PDB file of C-alpha atoms in Angstrom:
ATOM      1  CA  MET A   1     127.832 -38.234 -93.259  1.00 92.00           C
ATOM      2  CA  GLN A   2     125.841 -39.749 -90.615  1.00 97.00           C
ATOM      3  CA  LYS A   3     122.262 -39.621 -90.895  1.00 98.00           C
ATOM      4  CA  LEU A   4     119.776 -37.909 -88.158  1.00 98.00           C
ATOM      5  CA  THR A   5     116.190 -38.471 -86.505  1.00 98.00           C
ATOM      6  CA  ALA A   6     114.715 -35.297 -84.737  1.00 98.00           C
ATOM      7  CA  ILE A   7     112.694 -36.345 -82.189  1.00 98.00           C
ATOM      8  CA  ILE A   8     110.156 -34.176 -80.734  1.00 98.00           C
ATOM      9  CA  PRO A   9     107.771 -35.140 -77.807  1.00 98.00           C
ATOM     10  CA  THR A  10     104.527 -32.669 -78.174  1.00 98.00           C
ATOM     11  CA  GLY A  11     101.154 -32.253 -75.946  1.00 96.00           C
ATOM     12  CA  ASN A  12      99.076 -29.556 -77.243  1.00 96.00           C
ATOM     13  CA  GLU A  13     101.947 -27.482 -78.847  1.00 97.00           C
ATOM     14  CA  ILE A  14      99.980 -25.912 -81.709  1.00 97.00           C
ATOM     15  CA  HIS A  15     101.456 -22.605 -81.352  1.00 96.00           C
ATOM     16  CA  ASN A  16     104.961 -24.380 -81.714  1.00 97.00           C
ATOM     17  CA  ILE A  17     104.789 -27.322 -83.400  1.00 98.00           C
ATOM     18  CA  GLU A  18     105.600 -25.683 -87.161  1.00 98.00           C
ATOM     19  CA  ALA A  19     108.327 -23.322 -85.679  1.00 98.00           C
ATOM     20  CA  ALA A  20     109.937 -26.561 -83.895  1.00 98.00           C
ATOM     21  CA  ILE A  21     109.721 -28.657 -86.901  1.00 98.00           C
ATOM     22  CA  ALA A  22     111.563 -25.970 -89.328  1.00 98.00           C
ATOM     23  CA  SER A  23     114.125 -25.550 -86.977  1.00 98.00           C
ATOM     24  CA  VAL A  24     115.720 -29.486 -87.576  1.00 98.00           C
ATOM     25  CA  ASP A  25     114.535 -29.272 -91.463  1.00 97.00           C
ATOM     26  CA  PHE A  26     118.434 -30.340 -91.938  1.00 98.00           C
ATOM     27  CA  ALA A  27     117.307 -34.152 -90.396  1.00 98.00           C
ATOM     28  CA  ASP A  28     116.692 -37.096 -92.428  1.00 98.00           C
ATOM     29  CA  GLU A  29     113.628 -38.329 -90.207  1.00 98.00           C
ATOM     30  CA  THR A  30     111.425 -36.014 -88.051  1.00 98.00           C
ATOM     31  CA  LEU A  31     109.761 -38.088 -85.227  1.00 98.00           C
ATOM     32  CA  VAL A  32     107.029 -36.046 -83.425  1.00 98.00           C
ATOM     33  CA  VAL A  33     105.621 -38.296 -80.393  1.00 98.00           C
ATOM     34  CA  ASP A  34     102.483 -36.653 -79.161  1.00 98.00           C
ATOM     35  CA  SER A  35     100.782 -36.969 -75.954  1.00 97.00           C
ATOM     36  CA  LEU A  36      97.362 -37.261 -77.548  1.00 97.00           C
ATOM     37  CA  SER A  37      96.842 -32.905 -78.406  1.00 97.00           C
ATOM     38  CA  THR A  38      93.371 -31.811 -78.527  1.00 98.00           C
ATOM     39  CA  ASP A  39      94.245 -28.344 -79.975  1.00 97.00           C
ATOM     40  CA  GLY A  40      95.486 -29.209 -83.490  1.00 97.00           C
ATOM     41  CA  THR A  41      98.881 -30.205 -82.602  1.00 98.00           C
ATOM     42  CA  PHE A  42      98.911 -34.103 -84.178  1.00 98.00           C
ATOM     43  CA  GLU A  43      96.966 -33.011 -87.567  1.00 98.00           C
ATOM     44  CA  LYS A  44      99.865 -30.506 -87.923  1.00 98.00           C
ATOM     45  CA  ALA A  45     102.273 -32.905 -87.089  1.00 98.00           C
ATOM     46  CA  GLN A  46     101.222 -35.274 -89.754  1.00 98.00           C
ATOM     47  CA  GLU A  47     101.338 -32.604 -92.125  1.00 98.00           C
ATOM     48  CA  LEU A  48     105.074 -31.380 -91.754  1.00 98.00           C
ATOM     49  CA  ALA A  49     106.827 -34.572 -90.018  1.00 98.00           C
ATOM     50  CA  THR A  50     107.967 -37.912 -91.339  1.00 98.00           C
ATOM     51  CA  LYS A  51     106.493 -39.706 -88.546  1.00 98.00           C
ATOM     52  CA  VAL A  52     103.892 -39.168 -85.920  1.00 98.00           C
ATOM     53  CA  ILE A  53     103.275 -41.493 -83.121  1.00 98.00           C
ATOM     54  CA  ARG A  54     100.918 -41.273 -80.361  1.00 97.00           C
ATOM     55  CA  ARG A  55     100.807 -42.427 -76.514  1.00 97.00           C
ATOM     56  CA  ASP A  56      98.940 -41.203 -73.358  1.00 96.00           C
ATOM     57  CA  TYR A  57     101.189 -38.983 -71.265  1.00 94.00           C
ATOM     58  CA  GLU A  58     103.115 -40.747 -68.200  1.00 91.00           C
ATOM     59  CA  TYR A  59     105.675 -38.325 -67.528  1.00 92.00           C
ATOM     60  CA  SER A  60     108.738 -37.061 -69.664  1.00 94.00           C
ATOM     61  CA  ALA A  61     111.194 -39.478 -69.451  1.00 96.00           C
ATOM     62  CA  SER A  62     108.804 -42.432 -69.876  1.00 96.00           C
ATOM     63  CA  GLN A  63     107.709 -40.583 -72.965  1.00 97.00           C
ATOM     64  CA  LYS A  64     111.044 -40.015 -74.441  1.00 97.00           C
ATOM     65  CA  ASN A  65     112.487 -43.520 -73.713  1.00 97.00           C
ATOM     66  CA  TRP A  66     109.760 -44.913 -75.310  1.00 97.00           C
ATOM     67  CA  ALA A  67     109.899 -42.952 -78.324  1.00 97.00           C
ATOM     68  CA  ILE A  68     114.008 -43.082 -78.777  1.00 98.00           C
ATOM     69  CA  PRO A  69     113.841 -46.714 -79.750  1.00 97.00           C
ATOM     70  CA  GLN A  70     111.304 -45.872 -82.363  1.00 97.00           C
ATOM     71  CA  ALA A  71     113.905 -43.565 -84.356  1.00 98.00           C
ATOM     72  CA  GLN A  72     114.947 -44.916 -87.851  1.00 98.00           C
ATOM     73  CA  HIS A  73     118.702 -43.226 -87.345  1.00 98.00           C
ATOM     74  CA  GLU A  74     121.311 -43.947 -85.091  1.00 98.00           C
ATOM     75  CA  TRP A  75     122.089 -40.279 -84.085  1.00 98.00           C
ATOM     76  CA  ILE A  76     119.504 -38.680 -82.713  1.00 98.00           C
ATOM     77  CA  LEU A  77     118.529 -34.676 -81.688  1.00 98.00           C
ATOM     78  CA  LEU A  78     116.035 -34.511 -79.338  1.00 98.00           C
ATOM     79  CA  ILE A  79     114.326 -30.789 -78.835  1.00 98.00           C
ATOM     80  CA  ASP A  80     111.329 -29.962 -76.894  1.00 97.00           C
ATOM     81  CA  ALA A  81     108.290 -28.318 -78.958  1.00 97.00           C
ATOM     82  CA  ASP A  82     109.624 -24.745 -77.249  1.00 97.00           C
ATOM     83  CA  GLU A  83     112.927 -24.923 -78.291  1.00 98.00           C
ATOM     84  CA  ARG A  84     114.951 -23.838 -81.609  1.00 98.00           C
ATOM     85  CA  VAL A  85     118.015 -25.013 -83.391  1.00 98.00           C
ATOM     86  CA  THR A  86     119.897 -21.915 -84.306  1.00 98.00           C
ATOM     87  CA  THR A  87     121.728 -21.728 -88.032  1.00 98.00           C
ATOM     88  CA  GLU A  88     124.878 -21.808 -86.022  1.00 98.00           C
ATOM     89  CA  LEU A  89     123.937 -24.846 -83.942  1.00 98.00           C
ATOM     90  CA  LYS A  90     122.842 -26.730 -87.362  1.00 98.00           C
ATOM     91  CA  SER A  91     126.394 -26.133 -88.683  1.00 98.00           C
ATOM     92  CA  GLU A  92     127.899 -27.565 -85.735  1.00 98.00           C
ATOM     93  CA  ILE A  93     125.857 -30.651 -85.134  1.00 98.00           C
ATOM     94  CA  LEU A  94     126.202 -31.122 -89.339  1.00 98.00           C
ATOM     95  CA  GLU A  95     129.771 -31.395 -89.023  1.00 97.00           C
ATOM     96  CA  ILE A  96     129.764 -33.552 -86.267  1.00 97.00           C
ATOM     97  CA  LEU A  97     127.857 -35.919 -87.951  1.00 98.00           C
ATOM     98  CA  LYS A  98     130.381 -35.975 -91.282  1.00 97.00           C
ATOM     99  CA  ASN A  99     132.987 -37.479 -89.017  1.00 95.00           C
ATOM    100  CA  PRO A 100     131.718 -38.243 -85.655  1.00 96.00           C
ATOM    101  CA  ASP A 101     134.212 -39.526 -83.153  1.00 95.00           C
ATOM    102  CA  PRO A 102     133.678 -43.045 -82.205  1.00 94.00           C
ATOM    103  CA  LYS A 103     134.140 -42.521 -78.527  1.00 96.00           C
ATOM    104  CA  ILE A 104     131.724 -39.924 -77.683  1.00 98.00           C
ATOM    105  CA  VAL A 105     128.064 -41.146 -77.265  1.00 98.00           C
ATOM    106  CA  ALA A 106     126.062 -38.110 -76.604  1.00 98.00           C
ATOM    107  CA  TYR A 107     126.725 -34.144 -76.627  1.00 98.00           C
ATOM    108  CA  TRP A 108     125.575 -31.419 -74.198  1.00 98.00           C
ATOM    109  CA  ILE A 109     123.761 -28.446 -75.658  1.00 98.00           C
ATOM    110  CA  GLY A 110     123.152 -25.179 -73.472  1.00 98.00           C
ATOM    111  CA  ARG A 111     120.354 -23.247 -73.811  1.00 98.00           C
ATOM    112  CA  THR A 112     119.412 -19.326 -74.383  1.00 97.00           C
ATOM    113  CA  ASN A 113     116.268 -18.935 -72.023  1.00 97.00           C
ATOM    114  CA  ILE A 114     113.777 -16.448 -73.082  1.00 96.00           C
ATOM    115  CA  PHE A 115     111.478 -15.894 -70.090  1.00 96.00           C
ATOM    116  CA  MET A 116     108.699 -13.103 -70.365  1.00 94.00           C
ATOM    117  CA  GLY A 117     110.188 -11.387 -73.091  1.00 93.00           C
ATOM    118  CA  GLU A 118     113.670 -11.271 -72.119  1.00 95.00           C
ATOM    119  CA  GLN A 119     116.970 -13.104 -72.029  1.00 96.00           C
ATOM    120  CA  VAL A 120     117.867 -14.710 -69.057  1.00 97.00           C
ATOM    121  CA  ASN A 121     121.427 -13.881 -67.946  1.00 96.00           C
ATOM    122  CA  TYR A 122     121.753 -15.067 -64.290  1.00 97.00           C
ATOM    123  CA  SER A 123     119.537 -16.477 -61.925  1.00 97.00           C
ATOM    124  CA  GLY A 124     120.942 -19.909 -62.158  1.00 94.00           C
ATOM    125  CA  TRP A 125     119.963 -20.191 -65.803  1.00 94.00           C
ATOM    126  CA  ARG A 126     123.148 -18.911 -67.202  1.00 91.00           C
ATOM    127  CA  ASN A 127     124.896 -22.063 -67.387  1.00 92.00           C
ATOM    128  CA  ASP A 128     121.651 -24.264 -68.436  1.00 96.00           C
ATOM    129  CA  LYS A 129     122.843 -27.346 -70.697  1.00 97.00           C
ATOM    130  CA  VAL A 130     120.737 -30.730 -71.728  1.00 97.00           C
ATOM    131  CA  ILE A 131     122.200 -33.610 -73.194  1.00 98.00           C
ATOM    132  CA  ARG A 132     120.209 -33.384 -76.931  1.00 98.00           C
ATOM    133  CA  LEU A 133     122.564 -34.857 -79.376  1.00 98.00           C
ATOM    134  CA  PHE A 134     123.062 -38.536 -78.747  1.00 98.00           C
ATOM    135  CA  LYS A 135     123.354 -41.886 -80.053  1.00 98.00           C
ATOM    136  CA  ARG A 136     120.153 -44.274 -80.161  1.00 97.00           C
ATOM    137  CA  ASP A 137     121.587 -47.365 -78.457  1.00 96.00           C
ATOM    138  CA  PHE A 138     124.228 -45.969 -75.991  1.00 96.00           C
ATOM    139  CA  CYS A 139     121.567 -43.570 -74.331  1.00 97.00           C
ATOM    140  CA  ASN A 140     118.013 -43.321 -72.198  1.00 96.00           C
ATOM    141  CA  TYR A 141     116.593 -41.327 -69.930  1.00 97.00           C
ATOM    142  CA  GLU A 142     117.001 -41.721 -65.912  1.00 96.00           C
ATOM    143  CA  ASP A 143     113.523 -42.890 -64.601  1.00 93.00           C
ATOM    144  CA  LYS A 144     112.214 -39.629 -62.916  1.00 91.00           C
ATOM    145  CA  GLN A 145     109.141 -37.411 -63.035  1.00 90.00           C
ATOM    146  CA  VAL A 146     110.751 -34.229 -63.880  1.00 90.00           C
ATOM    147  CA  HIS A 147     113.920 -33.151 -64.679  1.00 89.00           C
ATOM    148  CA  ALA A 148     115.162 -36.719 -66.173  1.00 93.00           C
ATOM    149  CA  GLU A 149     118.537 -36.135 -67.680  1.00 95.00           C
ATOM    150  CA  ILE A 150     120.105 -39.112 -70.340  1.00 97.00           C
ATOM    151  CA  ILE A 151     122.315 -41.448 -69.052  1.00 97.00           C
ATOM    152  CA  ALA A 152     124.834 -42.281 -71.592  1.00 97.00           C
ATOM    153  CA  ASN A 153     127.109 -45.410 -71.654  1.00 96.00           C
ATOM    154  CA  GLY A 154     129.999 -44.139 -73.587  1.00 96.00           C
ATOM    155  CA  ASP A 155     131.670 -40.528 -73.367  1.00 98.00           C
ATOM    156  CA  LEU A 156     130.162 -36.738 -73.542  1.00 98.00           C
ATOM    157  CA  GLY A 157     131.144 -34.043 -75.628  1.00 98.00           C
ATOM    158  CA  THR A 158     129.976 -30.244 -75.450  1.00 98.00           C
ATOM    159  CA  LEU A 159     128.534 -28.392 -78.523  1.00 98.00           C
ATOM    160  CA  LYS A 160     129.746 -24.461 -78.756  1.00 98.00           C
ATOM    161  CA  HIS A 161     126.193 -23.158 -79.645  1.00 98.00           C
ATOM    162  CA  LYS A 162     122.893 -23.269 -77.847  1.00 98.00           C
ATOM    163  CA  LEU A 163     119.501 -24.142 -78.462  1.00 98.00           C
ATOM    164  CA  ILE A 164     117.175 -21.523 -78.068  1.00 98.00           C
ATOM    165  CA  HIS A 165     114.562 -21.917 -75.173  1.00 97.00           C
ATOM    166  CA  GLN A 166     111.242 -20.526 -74.418  1.00 93.00           C
ATOM    167  CA  SER A 167     108.927 -22.103 -72.295  1.00 87.00           C
ATOM    168  CA  TYR A 168     107.189 -18.966 -71.183  1.00 90.00           C
ATOM    169  CA  THR A 169     103.837 -18.225 -72.823  1.00 88.00           C
ATOM    170  CA  THR A 170     102.101 -16.514 -70.036  1.00 92.00           C
ATOM    171  CA  LEU A 171     102.539 -15.926 -66.220  1.00 94.00           C
ATOM    172  CA  ASP A 172      99.704 -17.368 -65.612  1.00 94.00           C
ATOM    173  CA  ASN A 173     100.497 -21.041 -67.940  1.00 91.00           C
ATOM    174  CA  TYR A 174     104.238 -20.544 -66.441  1.00 93.00           C
ATOM    175  CA  ILE A 175     102.751 -20.880 -62.778  1.00 95.00           C
ATOM    176  CA  GLU A 176     100.416 -23.910 -64.144  1.00 94.00           C
ATOM    177  CA  LYS A 177     103.484 -25.595 -65.187  1.00 91.00           C
ATOM    178  CA  MET A 178     105.475 -24.861 -61.987  1.00 94.00           C
ATOM    179  CA  ASN A 179     102.394 -26.746 -60.441  1.00 95.00           C
ATOM    180  CA  ARG A 180     102.631 -29.759 -62.440  1.00 93.00           C
ATOM    181  CA  TYR A 181     106.423 -29.628 -61.720  1.00 93.00           C
ATOM    182  CA  ALA A 182     105.809 -29.462 -58.305  1.00 95.00           C
ATOM    183  CA  THR A 183     103.212 -32.367 -58.227  1.00 95.00           C
ATOM    184  CA  TRP A 184     105.428 -34.736 -60.063  1.00 94.00           C
ATOM    185  CA  GLN A 185     108.546 -33.465 -57.684  1.00 95.00           C
ATOM    186  CA  ALA A 186     106.800 -34.889 -54.710  1.00 96.00           C
ATOM    187  CA  LYS A 187     106.524 -38.218 -56.106  1.00 93.00           C
ATOM    188  CA  ASP A 188     109.895 -38.429 -56.916  1.00 93.00           C
ATOM    189  CA  TYR A 189     111.108 -37.136 -53.776  1.00 95.00           C
ATOM    190  CA  ASP A 190     108.725 -38.840 -51.737  1.00 96.00           C
ATOM    191  CA  LYS A 191     111.243 -41.987 -51.053  1.00 91.00           C
ATOM    192  CA  LYS A 192     114.023 -39.881 -50.303  1.00 95.00           C
ATOM    193  CA  THR A 193     112.475 -37.837 -48.092  1.00 97.00           C
ATOM    194  CA  GLY A 194     111.828 -37.916 -44.130  1.00 97.00           C
ATOM    195  CA  THR A 195     109.855 -36.613 -41.936  1.00 97.00           C
ATOM    196  CA  LEU A 196     108.461 -33.571 -42.906  1.00 98.00           C
ATOM    197  CA  ASN A 197     109.176 -30.195 -40.564  1.00 98.00           C
ATOM    198  CA  PRO A 198     109.645 -26.539 -41.194  1.00 97.00           C
ATOM    199  CA  TYR A 199     112.708 -27.244 -42.713  1.00 98.00           C
ATOM    200  CA  HIS A 200     111.048 -28.405 -45.975  1.00 98.00           C
ATOM    201  CA  PHE A 201     108.176 -25.634 -45.277  1.00 98.00           C
ATOM    202  CA  VAL A 202     110.516 -22.982 -44.637  1.00 98.00           C
ATOM    203  CA  LEU A 203     113.870 -23.056 -44.891  1.00 98.00           C
ATOM    204  CA  LYS A 204     114.521 -24.908 -48.046  1.00 98.00           C
ATOM    205  CA  PRO A 205     111.608 -22.655 -49.785  1.00 98.00           C
ATOM    206  CA  PHE A 206     113.468 -19.503 -48.824  1.00 98.00           C
ATOM    207  CA  TRP A 207     117.209 -21.442 -49.815  1.00 98.00           C
ATOM    208  CA  GLY A 208     115.505 -21.520 -53.202  1.00 97.00           C
ATOM    209  CA  PHE A 209     114.704 -18.179 -53.994  1.00 98.00           C
ATOM    210  CA  PHE A 210     117.950 -16.889 -52.287  1.00 98.00           C
ATOM    211  CA  LYS A 211     120.103 -19.077 -54.096  1.00 97.00           C
ATOM    212  CA  HIS A 212     118.697 -17.824 -57.536  1.00 97.00           C
ATOM    213  CA  TYR A 213     118.248 -14.070 -56.470  1.00 98.00           C
ATOM    214  CA  ILE A 214     121.302 -13.275 -54.661  1.00 98.00           C
ATOM    215  CA  ILE A 215     124.106 -15.903 -55.078  1.00 98.00           C
ATOM    216  CA  GLN A 216     123.194 -16.728 -58.823  1.00 97.00           C
ATOM    217  CA  SER A 217     122.908 -12.818 -59.217  1.00 98.00           C
ATOM    218  CA  GLY A 218     119.200 -13.272 -60.143  1.00 98.00           C
ATOM    219  CA  PHE A 219     119.154  -9.569 -59.057  1.00 98.00           C
ATOM    220  CA  ARG A 220     120.840  -8.681 -62.246  1.00 98.00           C
ATOM    221  CA  ASP A 221     118.003  -9.738 -64.184  1.00 98.00           C
ATOM    222  CA  GLY A 222     115.836  -7.200 -62.632  1.00 97.00           C
ATOM    223  CA  VAL A 223     111.915  -7.967 -62.610  1.00 97.00           C
ATOM    224  CA  ILE A 224     112.443 -11.129 -64.702  1.00 97.00           C
ATOM    225  CA  GLY A 225     115.256 -12.308 -61.896  1.00 97.00           C
ATOM    226  CA  LEU A 226     113.251 -11.792 -59.301  1.00 98.00           C
ATOM    227  CA  THR A 227     110.148 -13.285 -60.449  1.00 97.00           C
ATOM    228  CA  ILE A 228     112.343 -16.471 -61.343  1.00 97.00           C
ATOM    229  CA  GLY A 229     113.830 -16.430 -57.896  1.00 97.00           C
ATOM    230  CA  TYR A 230     110.005 -16.317 -56.165  1.00 97.00           C
ATOM    231  CA  LEU A 231     109.014 -19.033 -58.514  1.00 96.00           C
ATOM    232  CA  GLN A 232     111.751 -21.033 -57.830  1.00 96.00           C
ATOM    233  CA  GLY A 233     111.009 -21.048 -53.780  1.00 97.00           C
ATOM    234  CA  TYR A 234     107.189 -21.347 -54.655  1.00 97.00           C
ATOM    235  CA  VAL A 235     107.882 -24.632 -56.313  1.00 96.00           C
ATOM    236  CA  VAL A 236     110.195 -25.871 -53.502  1.00 97.00           C
ATOM    237  CA  PHE A 237     107.081 -24.974 -50.814  1.00 98.00           C
ATOM    238  CA  MET A 238     104.509 -26.634 -53.259  1.00 97.00           C
ATOM    239  CA  ARG A 239     106.817 -29.677 -53.760  1.00 97.00           C
ATOM    240  CA  TYR A 240     106.745 -30.775 -50.104  1.00 98.00           C
ATOM    241  CA  VAL A 241     102.638 -29.337 -49.507  1.00 97.00           C
ATOM    242  CA  LYS A 242     101.642 -31.793 -52.358  1.00 97.00           C
ATOM    243  CA  MET A 243     104.089 -34.417 -50.720  1.00 97.00           C
ATOM    244  CA  TRP A 244     102.666 -33.941 -47.341  1.00 97.00           C
ATOM    245  CA  LEU A 245      99.159 -34.374 -49.099  1.00 97.00           C
ATOM    246  CA  LEU A 246     100.541 -37.738 -50.894  1.00 96.00           C
ATOM    247  CA  ARG A 247     101.310 -39.052 -47.746  1.00 95.00           C
ATOM    248  CA  LYS A 248      97.536 -38.407 -46.497  1.00 94.00           C
ATOM    249  CA  ASN A 249      95.908 -39.825 -49.488  1.00 93.00           C
ATOM    250  CA  ARG A 250      94.519 -36.260 -49.924  1.00 90.00           C
ATOM    251  CA  SER A 251      96.630 -35.508 -53.385  1.00 74.00           C
TER     252      SER A 251
END
């Protein structure tokens, strides 16, 4: 059996930290990477985790890439504080660690998303997946401010079972999170975006809504799907507004 380190990045996650750590209780090491939390997350993590390290937050990929080399074991399972490992996923991971395929260095894991108290079945989130089980010395995150994914130096596999992902606490908090994402995306997109024009401020936000609500069947998720579609359009619009401000040194 290969040994496993579970990494959990945190930042003011007192409402999540106990359940997150409990869901990876099968790991040989639990490493919490705390972004100088002020709500008791750090203290609670010290009680429950194998090791807690702290660093001022820059952006997600930077934080994770800093933490990965500090894992004690070669195999890493990385989950966000708002994600949970199910019993079925735990069993599947343990089976893999008993006899890993030497060619595979990382695995995609699907996510079941819970938003506003209900499971999202469409809205572009149906096939949501992330690379979260990987070998420490063969993988790192791409250098992006937001939505960075693992770059793997080797073959990838896919697990059958999914993580539970519940990023929603309240609608106001979620909108605040989308505003942060828009700020980070403005920096990511700035160098590859030409002159800003109505295409960016009108057509792209409309397409964001239309894609999630119509093409990806968000309407089948009812009010949940309508809200997701609207917020997807909103975050695209705010991305370019913040880019416009950034270019004028008014951000």
